[in-house]
PDB file of C-alpha atoms in Angstrom:
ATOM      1  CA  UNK A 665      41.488 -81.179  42.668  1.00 98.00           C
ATOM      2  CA  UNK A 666      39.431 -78.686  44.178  1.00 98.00           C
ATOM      3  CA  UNK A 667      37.926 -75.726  42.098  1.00 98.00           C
ATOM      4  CA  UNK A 668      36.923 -72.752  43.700  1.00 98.00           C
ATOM      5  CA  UNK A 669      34.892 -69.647  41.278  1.00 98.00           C
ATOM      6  CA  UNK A 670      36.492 -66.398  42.221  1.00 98.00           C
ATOM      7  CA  UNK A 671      34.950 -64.483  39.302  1.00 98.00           C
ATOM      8  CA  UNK A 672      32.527 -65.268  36.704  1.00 98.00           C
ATOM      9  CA  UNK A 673      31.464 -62.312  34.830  1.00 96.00           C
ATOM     10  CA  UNK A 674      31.505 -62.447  31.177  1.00 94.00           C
ATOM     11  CA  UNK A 675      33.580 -59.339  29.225  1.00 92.00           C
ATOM     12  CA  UNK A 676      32.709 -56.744  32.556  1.00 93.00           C
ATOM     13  CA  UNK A 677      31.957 -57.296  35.983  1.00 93.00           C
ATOM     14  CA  UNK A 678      29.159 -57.675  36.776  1.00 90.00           C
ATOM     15  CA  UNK A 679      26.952 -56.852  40.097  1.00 91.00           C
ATOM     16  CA  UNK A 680      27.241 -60.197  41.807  1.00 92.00           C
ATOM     17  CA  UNK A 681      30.709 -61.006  40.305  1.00 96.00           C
ATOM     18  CA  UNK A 682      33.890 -60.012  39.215  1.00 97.00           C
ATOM     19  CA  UNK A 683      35.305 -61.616  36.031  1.00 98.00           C
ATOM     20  CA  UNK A 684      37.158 -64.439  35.214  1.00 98.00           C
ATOM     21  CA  UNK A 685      39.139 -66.351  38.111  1.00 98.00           C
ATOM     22  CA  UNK A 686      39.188 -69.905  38.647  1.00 98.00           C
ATOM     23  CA  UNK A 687      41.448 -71.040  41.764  1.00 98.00           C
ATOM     24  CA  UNK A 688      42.156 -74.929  41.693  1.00 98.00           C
ATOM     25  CA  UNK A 689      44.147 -76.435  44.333  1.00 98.00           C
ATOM     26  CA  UNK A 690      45.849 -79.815  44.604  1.00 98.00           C
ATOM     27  CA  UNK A 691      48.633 -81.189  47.168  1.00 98.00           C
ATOM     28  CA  UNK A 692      49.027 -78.246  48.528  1.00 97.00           C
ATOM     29  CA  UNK A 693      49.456 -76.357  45.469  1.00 98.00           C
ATOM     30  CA  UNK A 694      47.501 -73.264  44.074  1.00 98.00           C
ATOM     31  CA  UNK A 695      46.973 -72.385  40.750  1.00 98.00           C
ATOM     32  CA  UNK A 696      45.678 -69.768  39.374  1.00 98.00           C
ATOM     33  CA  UNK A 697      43.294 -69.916  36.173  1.00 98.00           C
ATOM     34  CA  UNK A 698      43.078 -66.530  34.766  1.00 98.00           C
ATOM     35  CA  UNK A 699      43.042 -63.514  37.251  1.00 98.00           C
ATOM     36  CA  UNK A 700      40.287 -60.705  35.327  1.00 98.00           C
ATOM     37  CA  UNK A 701      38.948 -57.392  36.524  1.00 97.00           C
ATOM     38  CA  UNK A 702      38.084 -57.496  39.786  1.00 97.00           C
ATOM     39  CA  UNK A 703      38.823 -61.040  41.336  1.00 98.00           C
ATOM     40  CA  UNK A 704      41.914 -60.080  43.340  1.00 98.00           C
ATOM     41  CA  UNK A 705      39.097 -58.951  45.914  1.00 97.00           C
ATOM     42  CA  UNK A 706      37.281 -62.397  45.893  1.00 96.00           C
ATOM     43  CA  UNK A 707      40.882 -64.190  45.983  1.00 97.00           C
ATOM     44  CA  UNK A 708      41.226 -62.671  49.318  1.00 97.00           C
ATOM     45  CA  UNK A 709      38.346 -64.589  50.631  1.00 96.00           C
ATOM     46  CA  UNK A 710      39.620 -67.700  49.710  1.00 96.00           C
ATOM     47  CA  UNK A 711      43.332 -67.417  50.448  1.00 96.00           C
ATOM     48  CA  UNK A 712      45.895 -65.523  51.737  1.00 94.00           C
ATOM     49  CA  UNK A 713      47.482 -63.018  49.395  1.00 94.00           C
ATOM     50  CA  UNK A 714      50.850 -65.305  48.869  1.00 93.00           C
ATOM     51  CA  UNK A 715      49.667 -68.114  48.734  1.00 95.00           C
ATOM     52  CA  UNK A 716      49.170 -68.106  44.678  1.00 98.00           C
ATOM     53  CA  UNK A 717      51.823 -70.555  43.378  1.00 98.00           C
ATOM     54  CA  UNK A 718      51.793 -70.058  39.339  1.00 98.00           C
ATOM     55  CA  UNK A 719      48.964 -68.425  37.345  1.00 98.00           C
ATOM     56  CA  UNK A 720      48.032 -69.361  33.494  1.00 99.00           C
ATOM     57  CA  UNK A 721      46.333 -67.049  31.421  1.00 98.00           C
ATOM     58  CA  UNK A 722      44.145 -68.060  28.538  1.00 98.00           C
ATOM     59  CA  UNK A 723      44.401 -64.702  27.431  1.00 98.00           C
ATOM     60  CA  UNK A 724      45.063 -60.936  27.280  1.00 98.00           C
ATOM     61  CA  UNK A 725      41.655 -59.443  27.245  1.00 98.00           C
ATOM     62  CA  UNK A 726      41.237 -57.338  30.285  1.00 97.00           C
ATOM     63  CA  UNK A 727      38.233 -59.626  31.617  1.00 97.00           C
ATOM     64  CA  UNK A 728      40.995 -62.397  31.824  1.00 98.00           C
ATOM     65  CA  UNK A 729      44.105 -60.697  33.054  1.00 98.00           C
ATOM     66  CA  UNK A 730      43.887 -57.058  34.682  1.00 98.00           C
ATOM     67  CA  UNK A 731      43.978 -58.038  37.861  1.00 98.00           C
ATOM     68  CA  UNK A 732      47.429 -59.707  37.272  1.00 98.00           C
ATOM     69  CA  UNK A 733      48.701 -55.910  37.436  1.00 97.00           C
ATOM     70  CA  UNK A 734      46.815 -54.729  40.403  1.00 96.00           C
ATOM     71  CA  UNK A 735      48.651 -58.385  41.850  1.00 98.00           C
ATOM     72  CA  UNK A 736      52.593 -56.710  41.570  1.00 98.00           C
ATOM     73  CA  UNK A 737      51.638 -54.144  44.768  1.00 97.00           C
ATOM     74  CA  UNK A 738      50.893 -57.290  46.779  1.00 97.00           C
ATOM     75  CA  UNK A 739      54.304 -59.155  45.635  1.00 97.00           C
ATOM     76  CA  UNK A 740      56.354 -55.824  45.660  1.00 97.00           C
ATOM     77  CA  UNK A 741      54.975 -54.122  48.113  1.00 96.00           C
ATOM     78  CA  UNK A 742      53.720 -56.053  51.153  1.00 96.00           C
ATOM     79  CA  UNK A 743      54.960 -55.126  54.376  1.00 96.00           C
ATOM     80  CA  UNK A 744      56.654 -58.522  55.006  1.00 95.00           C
ATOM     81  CA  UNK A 745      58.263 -58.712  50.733  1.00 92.00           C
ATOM     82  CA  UNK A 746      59.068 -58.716  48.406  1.00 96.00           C
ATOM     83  CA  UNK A 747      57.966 -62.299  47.835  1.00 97.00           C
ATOM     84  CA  UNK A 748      59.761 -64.325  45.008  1.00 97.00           C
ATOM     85  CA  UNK A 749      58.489 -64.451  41.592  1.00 98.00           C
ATOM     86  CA  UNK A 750      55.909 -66.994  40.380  1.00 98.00           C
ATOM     87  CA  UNK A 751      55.662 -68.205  37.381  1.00 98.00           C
ATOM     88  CA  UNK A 752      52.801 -66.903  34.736  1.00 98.00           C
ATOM     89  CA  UNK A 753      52.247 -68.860  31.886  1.00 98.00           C
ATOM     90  CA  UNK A 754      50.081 -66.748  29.266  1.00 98.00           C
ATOM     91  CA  UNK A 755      50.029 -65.865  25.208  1.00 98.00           C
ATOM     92  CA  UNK A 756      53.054 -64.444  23.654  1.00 95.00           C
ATOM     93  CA  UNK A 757      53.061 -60.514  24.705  1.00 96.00           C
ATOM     94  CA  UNK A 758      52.203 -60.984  28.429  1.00 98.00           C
ATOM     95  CA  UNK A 759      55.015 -59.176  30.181  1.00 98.00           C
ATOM     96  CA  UNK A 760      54.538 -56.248  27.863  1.00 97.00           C
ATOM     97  CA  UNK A 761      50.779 -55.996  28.142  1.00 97.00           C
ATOM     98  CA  UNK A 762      50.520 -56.134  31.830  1.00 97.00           C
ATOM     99  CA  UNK A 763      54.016 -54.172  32.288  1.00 97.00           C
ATOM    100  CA  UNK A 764      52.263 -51.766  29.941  1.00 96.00           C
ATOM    101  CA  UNK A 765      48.739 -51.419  31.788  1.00 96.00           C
ATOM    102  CA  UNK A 766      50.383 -51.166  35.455  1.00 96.00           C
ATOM    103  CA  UNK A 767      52.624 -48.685  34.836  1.00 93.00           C
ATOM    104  CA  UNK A 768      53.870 -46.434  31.636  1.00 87.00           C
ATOM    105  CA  UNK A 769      56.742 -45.443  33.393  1.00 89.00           C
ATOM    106  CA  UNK A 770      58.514 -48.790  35.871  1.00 90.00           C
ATOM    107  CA  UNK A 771      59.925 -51.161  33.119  1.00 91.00           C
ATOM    108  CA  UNK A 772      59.678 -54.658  33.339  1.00 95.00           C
ATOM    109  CA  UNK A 773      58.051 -57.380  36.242  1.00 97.00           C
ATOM    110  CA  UNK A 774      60.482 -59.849  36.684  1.00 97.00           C
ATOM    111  CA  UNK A 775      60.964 -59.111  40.268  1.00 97.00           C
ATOM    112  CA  UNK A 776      57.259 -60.346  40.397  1.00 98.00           C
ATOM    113  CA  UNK A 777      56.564 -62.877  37.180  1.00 98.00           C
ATOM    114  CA  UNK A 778      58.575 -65.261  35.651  1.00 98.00           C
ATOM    115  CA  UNK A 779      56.658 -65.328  32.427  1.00 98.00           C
ATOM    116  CA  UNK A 780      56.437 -68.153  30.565  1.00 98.00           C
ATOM    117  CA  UNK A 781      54.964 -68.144  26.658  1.00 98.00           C
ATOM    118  CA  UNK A 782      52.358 -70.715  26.302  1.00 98.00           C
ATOM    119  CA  UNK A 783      52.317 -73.030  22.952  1.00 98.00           C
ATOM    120  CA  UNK A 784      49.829 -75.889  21.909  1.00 98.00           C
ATOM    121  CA  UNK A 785      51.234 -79.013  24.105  1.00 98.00           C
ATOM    122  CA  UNK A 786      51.309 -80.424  27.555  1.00 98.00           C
ATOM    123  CA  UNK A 787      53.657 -79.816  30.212  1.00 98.00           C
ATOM    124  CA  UNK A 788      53.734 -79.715  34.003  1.00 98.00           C
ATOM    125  CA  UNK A 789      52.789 -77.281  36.478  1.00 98.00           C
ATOM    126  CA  UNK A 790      52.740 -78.424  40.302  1.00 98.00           C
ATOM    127  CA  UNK A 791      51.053 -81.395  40.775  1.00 98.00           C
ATOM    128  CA  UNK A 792      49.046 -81.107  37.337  1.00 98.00           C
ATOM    129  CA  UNK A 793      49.352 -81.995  34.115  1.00 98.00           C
ATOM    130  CA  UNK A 794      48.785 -79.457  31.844  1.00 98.00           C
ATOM    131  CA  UNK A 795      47.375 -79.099  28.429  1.00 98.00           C
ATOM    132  CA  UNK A 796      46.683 -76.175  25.968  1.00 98.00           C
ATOM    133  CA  UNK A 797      45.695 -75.678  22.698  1.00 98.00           C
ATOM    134  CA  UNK A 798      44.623 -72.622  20.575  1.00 98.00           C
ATOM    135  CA  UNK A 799      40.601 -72.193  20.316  1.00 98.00           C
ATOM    136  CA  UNK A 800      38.613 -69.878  18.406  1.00 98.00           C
ATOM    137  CA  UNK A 801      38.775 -66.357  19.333  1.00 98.00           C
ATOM    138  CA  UNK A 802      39.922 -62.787  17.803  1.00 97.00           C
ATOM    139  CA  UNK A 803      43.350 -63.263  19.699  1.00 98.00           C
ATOM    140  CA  UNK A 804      45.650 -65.664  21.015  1.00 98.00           C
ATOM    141  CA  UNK A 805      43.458 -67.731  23.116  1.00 98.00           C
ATOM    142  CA  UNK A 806      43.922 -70.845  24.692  1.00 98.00           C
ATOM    143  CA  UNK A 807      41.559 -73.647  26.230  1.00 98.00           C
ATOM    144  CA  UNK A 808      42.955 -75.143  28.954  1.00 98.00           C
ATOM    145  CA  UNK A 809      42.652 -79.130  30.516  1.00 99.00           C
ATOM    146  CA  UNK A 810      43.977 -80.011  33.793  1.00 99.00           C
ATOM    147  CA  UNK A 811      44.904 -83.529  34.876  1.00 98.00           C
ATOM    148  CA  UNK A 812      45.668 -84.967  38.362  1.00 98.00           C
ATOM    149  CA  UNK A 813      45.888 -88.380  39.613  1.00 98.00           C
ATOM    150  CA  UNK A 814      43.568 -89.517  36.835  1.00 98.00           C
ATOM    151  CA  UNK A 815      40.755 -86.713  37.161  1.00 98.00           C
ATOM    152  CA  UNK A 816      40.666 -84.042  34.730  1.00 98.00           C
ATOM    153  CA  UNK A 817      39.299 -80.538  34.309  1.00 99.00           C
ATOM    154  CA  UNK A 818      38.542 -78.830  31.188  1.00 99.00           C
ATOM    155  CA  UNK A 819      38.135 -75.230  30.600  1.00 98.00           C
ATOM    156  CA  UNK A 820      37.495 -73.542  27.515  1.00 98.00           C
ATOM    157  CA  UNK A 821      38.765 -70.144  27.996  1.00 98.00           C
ATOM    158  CA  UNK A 822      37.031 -67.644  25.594  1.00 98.00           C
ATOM    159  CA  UNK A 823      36.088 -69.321  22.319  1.00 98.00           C
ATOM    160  CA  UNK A 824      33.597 -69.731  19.861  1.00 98.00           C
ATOM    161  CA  UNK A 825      32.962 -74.086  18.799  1.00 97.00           C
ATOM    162  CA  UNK A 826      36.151 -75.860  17.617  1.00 98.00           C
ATOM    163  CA  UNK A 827      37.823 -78.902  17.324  1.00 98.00           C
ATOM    164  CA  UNK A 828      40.853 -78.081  20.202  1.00 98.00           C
ATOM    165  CA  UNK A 829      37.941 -77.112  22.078  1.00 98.00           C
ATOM    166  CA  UNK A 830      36.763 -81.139  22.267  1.00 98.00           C
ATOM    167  CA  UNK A 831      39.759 -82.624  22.162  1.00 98.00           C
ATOM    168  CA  UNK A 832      40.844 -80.953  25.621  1.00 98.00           C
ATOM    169  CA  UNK A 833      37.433 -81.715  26.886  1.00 98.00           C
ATOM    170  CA  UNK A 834      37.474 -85.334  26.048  1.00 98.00           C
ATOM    171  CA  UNK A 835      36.297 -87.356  28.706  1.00 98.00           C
ATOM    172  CA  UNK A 836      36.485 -85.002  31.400  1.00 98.00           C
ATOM    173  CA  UNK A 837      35.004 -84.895  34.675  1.00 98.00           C
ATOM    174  CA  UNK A 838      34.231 -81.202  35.236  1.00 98.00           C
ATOM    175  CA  UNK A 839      33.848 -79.076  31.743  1.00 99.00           C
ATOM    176  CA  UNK A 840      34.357 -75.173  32.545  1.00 98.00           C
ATOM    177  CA  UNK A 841      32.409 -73.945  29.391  1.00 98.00           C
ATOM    178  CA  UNK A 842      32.069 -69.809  28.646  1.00 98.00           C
ATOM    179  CA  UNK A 843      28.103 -69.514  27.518  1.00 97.00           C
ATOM    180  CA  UNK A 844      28.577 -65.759  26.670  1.00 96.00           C
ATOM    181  CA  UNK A 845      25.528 -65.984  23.504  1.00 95.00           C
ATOM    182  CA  UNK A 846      22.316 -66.366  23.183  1.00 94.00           C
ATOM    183  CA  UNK A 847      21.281 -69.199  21.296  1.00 95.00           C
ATOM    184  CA  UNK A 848      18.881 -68.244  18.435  1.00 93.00           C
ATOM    185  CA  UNK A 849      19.817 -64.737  17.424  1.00 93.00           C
ATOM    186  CA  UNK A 850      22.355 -63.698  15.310  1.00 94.00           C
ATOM    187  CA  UNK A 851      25.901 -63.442  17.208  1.00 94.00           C
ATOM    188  CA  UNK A 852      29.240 -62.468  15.755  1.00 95.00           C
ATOM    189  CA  UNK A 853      31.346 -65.319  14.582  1.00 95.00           C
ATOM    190  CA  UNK A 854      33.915 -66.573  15.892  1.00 96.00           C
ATOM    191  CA  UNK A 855      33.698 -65.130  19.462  1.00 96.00           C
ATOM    192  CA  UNK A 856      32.260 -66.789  22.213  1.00 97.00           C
ATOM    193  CA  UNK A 857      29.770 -70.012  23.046  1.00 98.00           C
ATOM    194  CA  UNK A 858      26.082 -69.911  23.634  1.00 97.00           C
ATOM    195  CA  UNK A 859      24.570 -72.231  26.041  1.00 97.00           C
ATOM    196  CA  UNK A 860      23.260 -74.851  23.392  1.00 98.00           C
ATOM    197  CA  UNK A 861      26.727 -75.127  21.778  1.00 98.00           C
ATOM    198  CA  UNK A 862      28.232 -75.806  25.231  1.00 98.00           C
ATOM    199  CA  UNK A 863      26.197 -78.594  25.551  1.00 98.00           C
ATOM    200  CA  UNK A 864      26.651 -79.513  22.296  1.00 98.00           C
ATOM    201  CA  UNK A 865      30.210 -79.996  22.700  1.00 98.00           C
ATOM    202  CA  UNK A 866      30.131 -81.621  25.946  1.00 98.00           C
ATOM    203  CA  UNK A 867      27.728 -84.136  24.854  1.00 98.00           C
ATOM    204  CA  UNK A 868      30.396 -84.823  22.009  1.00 98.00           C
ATOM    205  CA  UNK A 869      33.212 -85.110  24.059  1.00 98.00           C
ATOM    206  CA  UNK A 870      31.785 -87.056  26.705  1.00 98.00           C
ATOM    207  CA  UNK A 871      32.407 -84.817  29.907  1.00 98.00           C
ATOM    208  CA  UNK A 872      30.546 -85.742  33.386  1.00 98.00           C
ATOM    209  CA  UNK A 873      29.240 -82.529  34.592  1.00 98.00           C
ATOM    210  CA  UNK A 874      28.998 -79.623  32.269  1.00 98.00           C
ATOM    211  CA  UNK A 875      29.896 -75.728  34.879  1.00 98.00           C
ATOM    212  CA  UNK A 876      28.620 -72.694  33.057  1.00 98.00           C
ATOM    213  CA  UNK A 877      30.033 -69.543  32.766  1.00 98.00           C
ATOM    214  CA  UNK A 878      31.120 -66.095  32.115  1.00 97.00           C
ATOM    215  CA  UNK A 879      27.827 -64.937  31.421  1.00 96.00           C
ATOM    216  CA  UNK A 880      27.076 -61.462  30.433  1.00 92.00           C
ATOM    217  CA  UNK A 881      24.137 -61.210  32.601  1.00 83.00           C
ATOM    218  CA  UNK A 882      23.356 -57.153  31.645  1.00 83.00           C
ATOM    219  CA  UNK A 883      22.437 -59.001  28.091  1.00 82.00           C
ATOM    220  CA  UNK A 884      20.989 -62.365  28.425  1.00 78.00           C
ATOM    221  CA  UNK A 885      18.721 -64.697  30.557  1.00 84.00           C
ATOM    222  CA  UNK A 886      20.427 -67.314  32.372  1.00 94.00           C
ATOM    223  CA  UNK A 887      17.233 -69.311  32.604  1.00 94.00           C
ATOM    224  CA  UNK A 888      17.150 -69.479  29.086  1.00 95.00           C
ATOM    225  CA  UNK A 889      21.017 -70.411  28.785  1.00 96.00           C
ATOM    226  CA  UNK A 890      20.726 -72.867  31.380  1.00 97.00           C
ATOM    227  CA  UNK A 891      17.676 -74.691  29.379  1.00 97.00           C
ATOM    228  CA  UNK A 892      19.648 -74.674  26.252  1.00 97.00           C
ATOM    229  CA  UNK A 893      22.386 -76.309  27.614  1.00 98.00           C
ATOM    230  CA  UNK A 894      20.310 -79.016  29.385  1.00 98.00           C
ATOM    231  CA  UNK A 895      18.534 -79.430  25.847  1.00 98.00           C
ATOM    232  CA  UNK A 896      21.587 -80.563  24.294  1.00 98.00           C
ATOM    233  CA  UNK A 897      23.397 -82.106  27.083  1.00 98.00           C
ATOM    234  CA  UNK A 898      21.913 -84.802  28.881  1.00 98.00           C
ATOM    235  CA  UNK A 899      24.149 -84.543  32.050  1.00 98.00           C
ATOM    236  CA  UNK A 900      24.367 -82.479  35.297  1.00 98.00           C
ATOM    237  CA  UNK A 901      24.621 -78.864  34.233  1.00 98.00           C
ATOM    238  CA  UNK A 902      24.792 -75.627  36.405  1.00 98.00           C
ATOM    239  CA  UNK A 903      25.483 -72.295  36.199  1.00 98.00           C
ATOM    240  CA  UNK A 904      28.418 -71.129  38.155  1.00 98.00           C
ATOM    241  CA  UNK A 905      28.552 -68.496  40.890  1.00 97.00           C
ATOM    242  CA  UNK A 906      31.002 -66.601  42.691  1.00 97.00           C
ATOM    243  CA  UNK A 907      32.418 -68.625  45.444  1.00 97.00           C
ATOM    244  CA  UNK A 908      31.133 -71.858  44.224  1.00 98.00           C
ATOM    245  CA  UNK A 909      33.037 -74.696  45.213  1.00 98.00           C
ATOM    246  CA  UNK A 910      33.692 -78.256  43.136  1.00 98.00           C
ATOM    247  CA  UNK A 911      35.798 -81.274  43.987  1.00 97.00           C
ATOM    248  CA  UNK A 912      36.820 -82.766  40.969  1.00 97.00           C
TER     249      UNK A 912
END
């Protein structure tokens, strides 16, 4: 599997990086891990505009999922489409929410999506194996771990610490981990990761190489996330940037 950051920005863009989009590719095949404000730009730069075989949404917070809407101009609307529909797996509510914030007015997508509802369990898509599970966040939210001829990638999706949370990054090779918190100051519950906890959890579920991300860099230090994560996680650990490039 190869991962490729297209976004990385925690809750907003930010000025080096749009948010949340995570393109991994394998056989051929191109997946799409969330598709937030602003990465449709950096997608470009990486592949061609049709090239996107499913997407999976972890969930419907616009950091995760806008760009999913400014997506059904390329599908409908290219000179040489429509192209077919592709599947999108994401939370219960998905074709209304991004119907709803593309256009009041032009009903449904399924010319462009084939939307697919996403429950706690495993199931293929492409060459992977997929598995989700709910994690700890103020709506339906799902962590995600990828398998492929015996490699695996984990990524958390938003969340604060839970139990799902380790059991889909048990043992894996690449942990994706949101570090949106400060460690020592008094965050909501519930919510999001701080660098420390990352590395708490990937110590305890035994990952390889612990990726960093969607940092909200207008309210933190990443040198200070960074160190908290190396405090409590003894292996290779890195922030991620747009661009950034991993074989897993």
């Amino acid at each position: 599997m190869r991962l490729t950051v297209l976004g990385c920005a925690g809750s907003f863009p930010g000025p080096e990086s749009a948010c949340s989009a995570y393109l991994v590719e394998a056989d051929g095949f191109r997946l799409l891990l969330d598709f937030g404000t602003g990465s449709l730009s950096a997608l470009q730069r990486y592949a061609s505009l049709k090239s996107v075989d499913a997407i999976l949404l972890s969930h419907l917070h616009c950091d995760h999922m806008l760009d999913a809407c400014s997506y059904v101009v390329v599908r409908r609307y290219a000179p040489d489409g429509p192209y077919p529909p592709i599947p999108v797996y994401a939370p219960a509510g998905a074709p209304e929410r991004i119907a709803t914030a593309y256009s009041l007015d032009e009903g449904p997508l399924d010319d462009v999506y084939t939307f697919y509802a996403l429950q706690p369990g495993s199931f293929p898509i492409g060459p992977f194996q997929v598995s989700v599970d709910r994690v700890n966040h103020p709506v339906e939210t799902y962590g995600v771990r990828l398998e492929h001829e015996g490699r695996v990638l984990a990524y958390s999706g938003d969340t604060a610490g839970c139990d799902a949370l380790l059991r889909l990054a048990q043992g894996a090779d690449l942990f994706l981990c949101e570090a949106s918190y400060l460690d020592g100051v008094d965050n909501p519950p519930d919510l999001h990761l701080t660098g420390g906890e990352a590395g708490e959890i990937a110590t305890k579920a035994g990952v390889r190489r612990l990726l960093l991300t969607h940092l909200v860099t207008a309210w933190g230090s990443e040198a200070e996330t960074l160190n908290n994560a190396a405090a409590t996680f003894a292996g290779p650990v890195e922030i991620v940037r747009p661009g950034a490039r991993y074989e897993v």
